[in-house]
mmCIF file of C-alpha atoms in Angstrom:
data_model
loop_
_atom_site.group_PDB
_atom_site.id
_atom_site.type_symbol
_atom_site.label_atom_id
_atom_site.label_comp_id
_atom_site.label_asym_id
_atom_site.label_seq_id
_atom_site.Cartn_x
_atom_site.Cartn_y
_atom_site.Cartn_z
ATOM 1 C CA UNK O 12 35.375 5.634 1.801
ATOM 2 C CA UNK O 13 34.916 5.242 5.306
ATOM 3 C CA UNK O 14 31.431 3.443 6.395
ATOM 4 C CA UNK O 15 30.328 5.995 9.143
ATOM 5 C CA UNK O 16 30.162 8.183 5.912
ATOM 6 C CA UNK O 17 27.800 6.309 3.929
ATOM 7 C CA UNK O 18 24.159 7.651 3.465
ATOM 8 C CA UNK O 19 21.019 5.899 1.580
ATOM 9 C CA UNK O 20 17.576 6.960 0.188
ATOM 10 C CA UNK O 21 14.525 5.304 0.504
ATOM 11 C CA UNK O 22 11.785 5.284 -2.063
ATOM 12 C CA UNK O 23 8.595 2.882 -1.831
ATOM 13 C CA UNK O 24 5.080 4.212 -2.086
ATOM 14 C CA UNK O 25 4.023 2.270 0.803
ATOM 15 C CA UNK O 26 4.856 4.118 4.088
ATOM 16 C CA UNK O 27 4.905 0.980 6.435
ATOM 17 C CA UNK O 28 7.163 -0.925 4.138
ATOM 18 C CA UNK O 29 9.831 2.030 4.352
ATOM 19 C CA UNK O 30 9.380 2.283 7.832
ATOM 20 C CA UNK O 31 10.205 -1.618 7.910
ATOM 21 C CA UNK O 32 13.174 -1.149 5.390
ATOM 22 C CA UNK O 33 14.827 1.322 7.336
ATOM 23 C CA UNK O 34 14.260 -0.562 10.527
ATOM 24 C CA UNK O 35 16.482 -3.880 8.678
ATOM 25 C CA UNK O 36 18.934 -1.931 7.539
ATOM 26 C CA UNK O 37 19.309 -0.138 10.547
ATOM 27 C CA UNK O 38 20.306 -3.636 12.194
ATOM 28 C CA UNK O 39 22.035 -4.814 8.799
ATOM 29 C CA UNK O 40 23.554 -2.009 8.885
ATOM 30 C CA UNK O 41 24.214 0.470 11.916
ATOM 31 C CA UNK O 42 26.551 3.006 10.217
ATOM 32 C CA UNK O 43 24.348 3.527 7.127
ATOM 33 C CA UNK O 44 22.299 6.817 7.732
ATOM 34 C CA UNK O 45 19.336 6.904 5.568
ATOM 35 C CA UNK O 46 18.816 10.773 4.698
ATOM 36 C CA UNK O 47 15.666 10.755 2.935
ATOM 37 C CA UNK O 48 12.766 8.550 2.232
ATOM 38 C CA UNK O 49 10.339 9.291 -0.833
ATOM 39 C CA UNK O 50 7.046 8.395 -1.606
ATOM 40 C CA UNK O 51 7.146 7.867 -5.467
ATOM 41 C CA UNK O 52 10.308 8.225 -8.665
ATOM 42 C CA UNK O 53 9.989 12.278 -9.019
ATOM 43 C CA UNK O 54 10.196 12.458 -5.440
ATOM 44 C CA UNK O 55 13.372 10.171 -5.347
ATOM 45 C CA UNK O 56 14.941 12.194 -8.228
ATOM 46 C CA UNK O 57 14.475 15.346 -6.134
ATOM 47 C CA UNK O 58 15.828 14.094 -2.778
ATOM 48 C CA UNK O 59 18.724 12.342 -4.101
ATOM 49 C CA UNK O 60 19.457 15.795 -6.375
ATOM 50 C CA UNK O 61 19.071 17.294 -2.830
ATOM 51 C CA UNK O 62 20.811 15.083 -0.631
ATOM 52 C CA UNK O 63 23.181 13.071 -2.517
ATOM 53 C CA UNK O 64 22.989 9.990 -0.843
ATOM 54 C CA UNK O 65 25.534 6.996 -1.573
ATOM 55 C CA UNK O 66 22.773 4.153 -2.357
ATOM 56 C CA UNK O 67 18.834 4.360 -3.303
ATOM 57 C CA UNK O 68 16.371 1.714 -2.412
ATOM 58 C CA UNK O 69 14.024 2.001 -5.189
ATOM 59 C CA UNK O 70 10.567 0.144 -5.281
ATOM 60 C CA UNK O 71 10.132 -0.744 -8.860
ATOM 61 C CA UNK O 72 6.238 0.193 -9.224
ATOM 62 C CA UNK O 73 5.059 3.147 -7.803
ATOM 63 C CA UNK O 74 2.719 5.280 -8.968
ATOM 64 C CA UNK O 75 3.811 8.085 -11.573
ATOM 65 C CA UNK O 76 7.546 7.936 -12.012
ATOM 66 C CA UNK O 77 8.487 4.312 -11.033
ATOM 67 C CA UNK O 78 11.494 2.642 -9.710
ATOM 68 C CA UNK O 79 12.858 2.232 -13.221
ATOM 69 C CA UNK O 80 12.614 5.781 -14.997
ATOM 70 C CA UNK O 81 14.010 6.908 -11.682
ATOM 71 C CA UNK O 82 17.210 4.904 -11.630
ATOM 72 C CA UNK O 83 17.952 5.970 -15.601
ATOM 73 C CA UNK O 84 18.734 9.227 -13.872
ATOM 74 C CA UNK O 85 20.055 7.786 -10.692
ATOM 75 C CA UNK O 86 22.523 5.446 -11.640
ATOM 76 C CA UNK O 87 25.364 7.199 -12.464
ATOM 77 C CA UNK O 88 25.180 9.536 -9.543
ATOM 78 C CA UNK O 89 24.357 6.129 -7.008
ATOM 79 C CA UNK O 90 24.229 2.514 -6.389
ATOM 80 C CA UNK O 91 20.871 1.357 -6.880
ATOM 81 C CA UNK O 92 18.845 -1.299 -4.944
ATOM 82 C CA UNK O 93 15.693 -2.023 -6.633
ATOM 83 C CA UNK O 94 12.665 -3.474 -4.307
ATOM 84 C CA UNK O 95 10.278 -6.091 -6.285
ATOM 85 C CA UNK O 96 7.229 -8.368 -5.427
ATOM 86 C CA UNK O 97 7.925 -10.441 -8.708
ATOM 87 C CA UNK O 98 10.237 -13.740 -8.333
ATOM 88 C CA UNK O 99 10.124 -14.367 -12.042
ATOM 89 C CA UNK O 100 10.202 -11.674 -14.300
ATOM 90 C CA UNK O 101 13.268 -10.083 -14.817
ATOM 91 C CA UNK O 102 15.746 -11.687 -12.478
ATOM 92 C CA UNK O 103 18.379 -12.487 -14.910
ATOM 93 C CA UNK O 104 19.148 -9.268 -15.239
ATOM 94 C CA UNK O 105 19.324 -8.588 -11.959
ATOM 95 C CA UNK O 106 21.465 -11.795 -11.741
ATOM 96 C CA UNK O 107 24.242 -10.158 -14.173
ATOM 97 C CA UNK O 108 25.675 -8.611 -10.783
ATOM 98 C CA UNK O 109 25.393 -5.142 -11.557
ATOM 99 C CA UNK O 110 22.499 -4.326 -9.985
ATOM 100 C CA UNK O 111 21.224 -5.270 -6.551
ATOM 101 C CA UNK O 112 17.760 -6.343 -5.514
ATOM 102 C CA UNK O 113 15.324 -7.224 -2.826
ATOM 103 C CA UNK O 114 12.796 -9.473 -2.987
ATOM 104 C CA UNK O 115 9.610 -8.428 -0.861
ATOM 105 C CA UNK O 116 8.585 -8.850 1.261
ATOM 106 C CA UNK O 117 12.487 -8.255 2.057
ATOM 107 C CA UNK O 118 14.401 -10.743 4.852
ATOM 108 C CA UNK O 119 17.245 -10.247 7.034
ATOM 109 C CA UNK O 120 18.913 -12.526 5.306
ATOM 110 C CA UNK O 121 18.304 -11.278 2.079
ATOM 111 C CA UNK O 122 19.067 -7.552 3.215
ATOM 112 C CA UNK O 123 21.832 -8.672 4.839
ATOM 113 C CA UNK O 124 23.584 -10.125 1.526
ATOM 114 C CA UNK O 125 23.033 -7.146 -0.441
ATOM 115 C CA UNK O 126 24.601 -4.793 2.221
ATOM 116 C CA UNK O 127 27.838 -7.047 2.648
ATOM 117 C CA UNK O 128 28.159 -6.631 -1.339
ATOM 118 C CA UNK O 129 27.353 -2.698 -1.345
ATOM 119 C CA UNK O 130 30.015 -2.640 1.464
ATOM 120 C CA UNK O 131 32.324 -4.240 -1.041
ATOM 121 C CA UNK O 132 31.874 -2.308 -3.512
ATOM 122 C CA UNK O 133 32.087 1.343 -1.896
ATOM 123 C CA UNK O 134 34.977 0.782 -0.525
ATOM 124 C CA UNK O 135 37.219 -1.278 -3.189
ATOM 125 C CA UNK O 136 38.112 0.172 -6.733
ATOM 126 C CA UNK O 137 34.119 -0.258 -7.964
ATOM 127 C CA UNK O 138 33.138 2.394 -5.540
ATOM 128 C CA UNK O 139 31.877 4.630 -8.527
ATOM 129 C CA UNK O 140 28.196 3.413 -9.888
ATOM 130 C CA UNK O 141 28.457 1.170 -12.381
ATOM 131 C CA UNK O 142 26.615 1.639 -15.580
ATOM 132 C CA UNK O 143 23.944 0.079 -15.683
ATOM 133 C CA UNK O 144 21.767 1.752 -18.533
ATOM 134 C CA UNK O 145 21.940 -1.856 -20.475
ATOM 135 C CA UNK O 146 20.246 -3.620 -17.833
ATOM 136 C CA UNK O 147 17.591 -0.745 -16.990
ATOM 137 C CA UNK O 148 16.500 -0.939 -20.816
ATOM 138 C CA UNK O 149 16.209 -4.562 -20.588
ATOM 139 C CA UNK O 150 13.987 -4.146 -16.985
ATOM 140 C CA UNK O 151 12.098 -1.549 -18.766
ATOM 141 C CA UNK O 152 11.245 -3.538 -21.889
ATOM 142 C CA UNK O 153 10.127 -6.298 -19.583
ATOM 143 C CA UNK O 154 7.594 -3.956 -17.832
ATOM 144 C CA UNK O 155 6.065 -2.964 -20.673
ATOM 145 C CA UNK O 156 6.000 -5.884 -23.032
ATOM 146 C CA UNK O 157 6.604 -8.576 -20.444
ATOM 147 C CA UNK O 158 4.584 -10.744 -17.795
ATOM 148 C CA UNK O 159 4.957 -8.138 -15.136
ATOM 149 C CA UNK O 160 3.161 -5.509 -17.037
ATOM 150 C CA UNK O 161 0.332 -8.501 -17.041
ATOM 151 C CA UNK O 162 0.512 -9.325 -13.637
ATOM 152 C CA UNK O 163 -2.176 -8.073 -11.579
ATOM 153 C CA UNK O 164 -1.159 -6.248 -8.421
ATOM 154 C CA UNK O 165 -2.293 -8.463 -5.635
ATOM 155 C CA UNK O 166 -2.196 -7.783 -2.203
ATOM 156 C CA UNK O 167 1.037 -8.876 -0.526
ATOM 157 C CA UNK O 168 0.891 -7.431 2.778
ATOM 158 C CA UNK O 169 -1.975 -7.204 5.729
ATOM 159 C CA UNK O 170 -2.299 -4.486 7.911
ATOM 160 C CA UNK O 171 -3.520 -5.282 11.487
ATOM 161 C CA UNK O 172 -3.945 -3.215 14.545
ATOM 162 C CA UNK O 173 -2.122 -4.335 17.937
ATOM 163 C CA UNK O 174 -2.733 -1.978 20.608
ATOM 164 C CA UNK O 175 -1.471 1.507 19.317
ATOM 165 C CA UNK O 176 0.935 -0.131 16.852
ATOM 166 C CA UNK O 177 0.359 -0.968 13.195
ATOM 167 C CA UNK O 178 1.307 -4.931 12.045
ATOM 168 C CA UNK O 179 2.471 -5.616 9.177
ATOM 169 C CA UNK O 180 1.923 -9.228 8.018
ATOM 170 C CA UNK O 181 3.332 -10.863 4.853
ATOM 171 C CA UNK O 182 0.793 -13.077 2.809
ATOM 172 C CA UNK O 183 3.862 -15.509 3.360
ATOM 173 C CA UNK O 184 3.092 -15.867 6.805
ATOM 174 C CA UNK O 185 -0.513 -16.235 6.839
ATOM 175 C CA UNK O 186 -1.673 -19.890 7.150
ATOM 176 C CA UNK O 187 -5.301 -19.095 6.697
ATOM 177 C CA UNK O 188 -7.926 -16.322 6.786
ATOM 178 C CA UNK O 189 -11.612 -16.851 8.412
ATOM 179 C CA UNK O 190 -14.537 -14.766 9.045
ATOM 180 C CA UNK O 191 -15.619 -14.106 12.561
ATOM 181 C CA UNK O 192 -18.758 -11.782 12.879
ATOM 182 C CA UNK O 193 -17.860 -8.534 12.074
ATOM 183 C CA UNK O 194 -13.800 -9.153 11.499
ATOM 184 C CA UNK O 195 -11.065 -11.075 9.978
ATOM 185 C CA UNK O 196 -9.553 -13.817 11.903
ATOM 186 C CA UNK O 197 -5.686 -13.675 10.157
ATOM 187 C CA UNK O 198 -3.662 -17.283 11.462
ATOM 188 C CA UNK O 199 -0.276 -17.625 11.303
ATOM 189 C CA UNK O 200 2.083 -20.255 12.486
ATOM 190 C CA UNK O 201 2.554 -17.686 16.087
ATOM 191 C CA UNK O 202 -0.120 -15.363 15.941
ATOM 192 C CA UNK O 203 -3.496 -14.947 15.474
ATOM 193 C CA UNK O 204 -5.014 -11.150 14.664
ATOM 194 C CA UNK O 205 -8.302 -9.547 13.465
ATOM 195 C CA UNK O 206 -8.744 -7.383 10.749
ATOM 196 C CA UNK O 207 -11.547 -5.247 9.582
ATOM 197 C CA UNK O 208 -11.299 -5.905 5.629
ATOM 198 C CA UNK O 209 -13.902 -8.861 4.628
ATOM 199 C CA UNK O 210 -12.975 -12.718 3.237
ATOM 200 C CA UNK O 211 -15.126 -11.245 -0.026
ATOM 201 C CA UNK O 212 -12.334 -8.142 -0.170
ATOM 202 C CA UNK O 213 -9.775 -10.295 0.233
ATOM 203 C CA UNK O 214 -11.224 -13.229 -2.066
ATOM 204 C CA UNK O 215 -10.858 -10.635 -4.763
ATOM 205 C CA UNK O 216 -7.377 -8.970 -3.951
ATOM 206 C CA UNK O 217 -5.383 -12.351 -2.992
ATOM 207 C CA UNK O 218 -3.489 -14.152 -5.636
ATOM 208 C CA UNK O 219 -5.726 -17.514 -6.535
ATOM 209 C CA UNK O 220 -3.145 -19.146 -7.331
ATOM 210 C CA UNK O 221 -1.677 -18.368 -3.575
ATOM 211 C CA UNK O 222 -4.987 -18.405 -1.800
ATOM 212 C CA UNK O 223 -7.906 -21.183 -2.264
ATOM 213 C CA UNK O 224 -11.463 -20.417 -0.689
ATOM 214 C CA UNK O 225 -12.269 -23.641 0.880
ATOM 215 C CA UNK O 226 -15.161 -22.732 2.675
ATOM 216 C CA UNK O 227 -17.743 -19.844 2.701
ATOM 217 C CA UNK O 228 -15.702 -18.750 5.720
ATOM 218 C CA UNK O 229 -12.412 -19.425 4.773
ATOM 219 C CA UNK O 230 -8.964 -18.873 2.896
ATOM 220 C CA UNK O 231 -6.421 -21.184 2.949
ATOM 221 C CA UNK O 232 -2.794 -20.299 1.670
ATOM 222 C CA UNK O 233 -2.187 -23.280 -0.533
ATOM 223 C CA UNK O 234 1.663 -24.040 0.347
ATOM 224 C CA UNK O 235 0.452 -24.226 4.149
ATOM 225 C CA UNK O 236 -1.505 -27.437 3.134
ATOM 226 C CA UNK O 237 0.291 -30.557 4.613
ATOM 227 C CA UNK O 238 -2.406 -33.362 3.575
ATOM 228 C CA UNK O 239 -6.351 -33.734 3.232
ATOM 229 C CA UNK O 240 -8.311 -36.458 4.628
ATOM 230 C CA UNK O 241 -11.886 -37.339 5.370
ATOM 231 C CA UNK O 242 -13.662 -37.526 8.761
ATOM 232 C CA UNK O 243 -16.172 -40.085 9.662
ATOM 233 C CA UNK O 244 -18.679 -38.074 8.314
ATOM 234 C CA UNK O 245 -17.309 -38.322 4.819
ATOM 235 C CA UNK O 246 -15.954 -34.417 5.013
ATOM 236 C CA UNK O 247 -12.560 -33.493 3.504
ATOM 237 C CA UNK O 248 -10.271 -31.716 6.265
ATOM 238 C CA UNK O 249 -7.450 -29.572 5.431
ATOM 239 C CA UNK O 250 -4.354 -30.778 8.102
ATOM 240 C CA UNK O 251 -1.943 -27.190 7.599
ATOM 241 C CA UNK O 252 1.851 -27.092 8.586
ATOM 242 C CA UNK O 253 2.568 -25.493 11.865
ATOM 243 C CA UNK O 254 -1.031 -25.736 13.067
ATOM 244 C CA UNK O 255 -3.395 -28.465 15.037
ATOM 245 C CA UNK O 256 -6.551 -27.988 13.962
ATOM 246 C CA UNK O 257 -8.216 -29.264 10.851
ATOM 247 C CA UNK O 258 -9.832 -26.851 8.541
ATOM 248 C CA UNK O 259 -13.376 -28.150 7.016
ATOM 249 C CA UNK O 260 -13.616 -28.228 3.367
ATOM 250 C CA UNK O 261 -17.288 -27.450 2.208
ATOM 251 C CA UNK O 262 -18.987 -29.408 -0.439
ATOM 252 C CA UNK O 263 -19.246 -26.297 -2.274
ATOM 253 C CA UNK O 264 -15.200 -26.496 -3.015
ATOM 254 C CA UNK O 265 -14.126 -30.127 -3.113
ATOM 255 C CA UNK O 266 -13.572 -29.995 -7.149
ATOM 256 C CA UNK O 267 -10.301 -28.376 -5.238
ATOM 257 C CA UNK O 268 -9.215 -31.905 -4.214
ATOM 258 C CA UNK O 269 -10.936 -33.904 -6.613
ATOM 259 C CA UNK O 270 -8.346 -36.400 -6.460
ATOM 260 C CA UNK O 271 -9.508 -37.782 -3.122
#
């Protein structure tokens, strides 16, 4: 099957993060033409009945018909690629080799794995879809019985403007998040934007267990903490990787570092 041939589908409920697919796969992969892109499962089903495209990019939870119901009547018409936020749940039957997956927020890297193997396999002998019906019913048990059906949906991505142009910022990058009057101040290791949403909205819609509130006017990813000390003044001081200044720690939230 020649590659110039080969045509995808994208389906993710989140119209930046399409936009952003395409644009990776575009440089992972030039020849693929991507001849739809779909906002939820149904609309998926419908497209791909339409357009017949080689490979789907399916986001596992969208609203209505999700990523999963969508592939059982995908797969044998397609290669699937399923998108997920979850780095636990589920990955060993991904693992099993039969079906492909991103892990978002999705990297070049990453992308650029799963293409080299989809080249593989359309054009060798396993060019024909694979069945994969065993594995969907095991992904589909998980979602409803399993820890992902528990997991609450936190935010993963930031929206900023910049100029006339929408940024889109993985919670990976962010280093910290601080209140400044009437915005957002969002730090990472390169940047620094504003945002509109407040520390309480994002307090509420960041993962804790990702995120600690060290101050009344701050967020701090926890992973971005290098060390914690204490100033002359007796304060504790958050030192971050890939960033000079020292974030202050208010009495308020020292039982974080209760250690010291």
């Amino acid at each position: 099957m020649p590659a110039a041939t080969l045509t995808a589908l994208i389906a993710d409920d989140e119209a930046p993060l399409r936009e952003q697919l395409r644009t990776r796969l575009l440089e992972a992969w030039p020849e693929l033409r991507i001849v739809a892109e779909a906002a939820n499962g149904a609309e998926a089903v419908a497209l791909a009945a339409e357009h017949k495209p080689d490979i789907v990019f399916l986001d596992i939870r969208m609203p209505g018909m999700g990523g999963i119901d969508a592939a059982r009547q995908l797969y044998d018409r397609c290669h699937i690629v399923f998108a997920t936020a979850y780095d636990q749940y589920a990955l060993d039957a991904f693992e099993q080799g039969a079906i492909d997956y991103l892990l978002k927020p999705v990297t070049p890297a990453r992308l650029q794995t799963t293409c080299e193997r989809l080249r593989k396999r359309l054009a060798g002998n396993a060019a024909a879809p694979q069945d994969i019906g065993a594995q969907l019913a095991e992904l589909g048990a998980l979602l409803k019985g399993g820890s992902a059906a528990a997991k609450p949906n936190y935010l993963r991505w930031i929206q900023a403007q910049v100029g006339g142009s929408l940024r889109m910022v993985s919670t990976r990058e962010i280093l910290f998040f601080q209140a400044d009057d009437k915005y957002t101040c969002v730090q990472t290791a390169g940047t620094q934007l504003l945002i509109r949403k407040t520390l309480k909205e994002l307090a509420d819609e960041l993962d804790p267990d990702e995120f600690w509130r060290i101050h009344r006017s701050t967020l701090v990813r926890v992973d971005a903490i290098l060390e914690v000390t204490r100033d002359l003044r007796g304060r504790q001081m958050v030192k971050l990787r890939n960033y000079p200044e020292l974030l202050e720690v208010s009495r308020n939230h020292g039982y974080l570092f209760q250690q010291m």
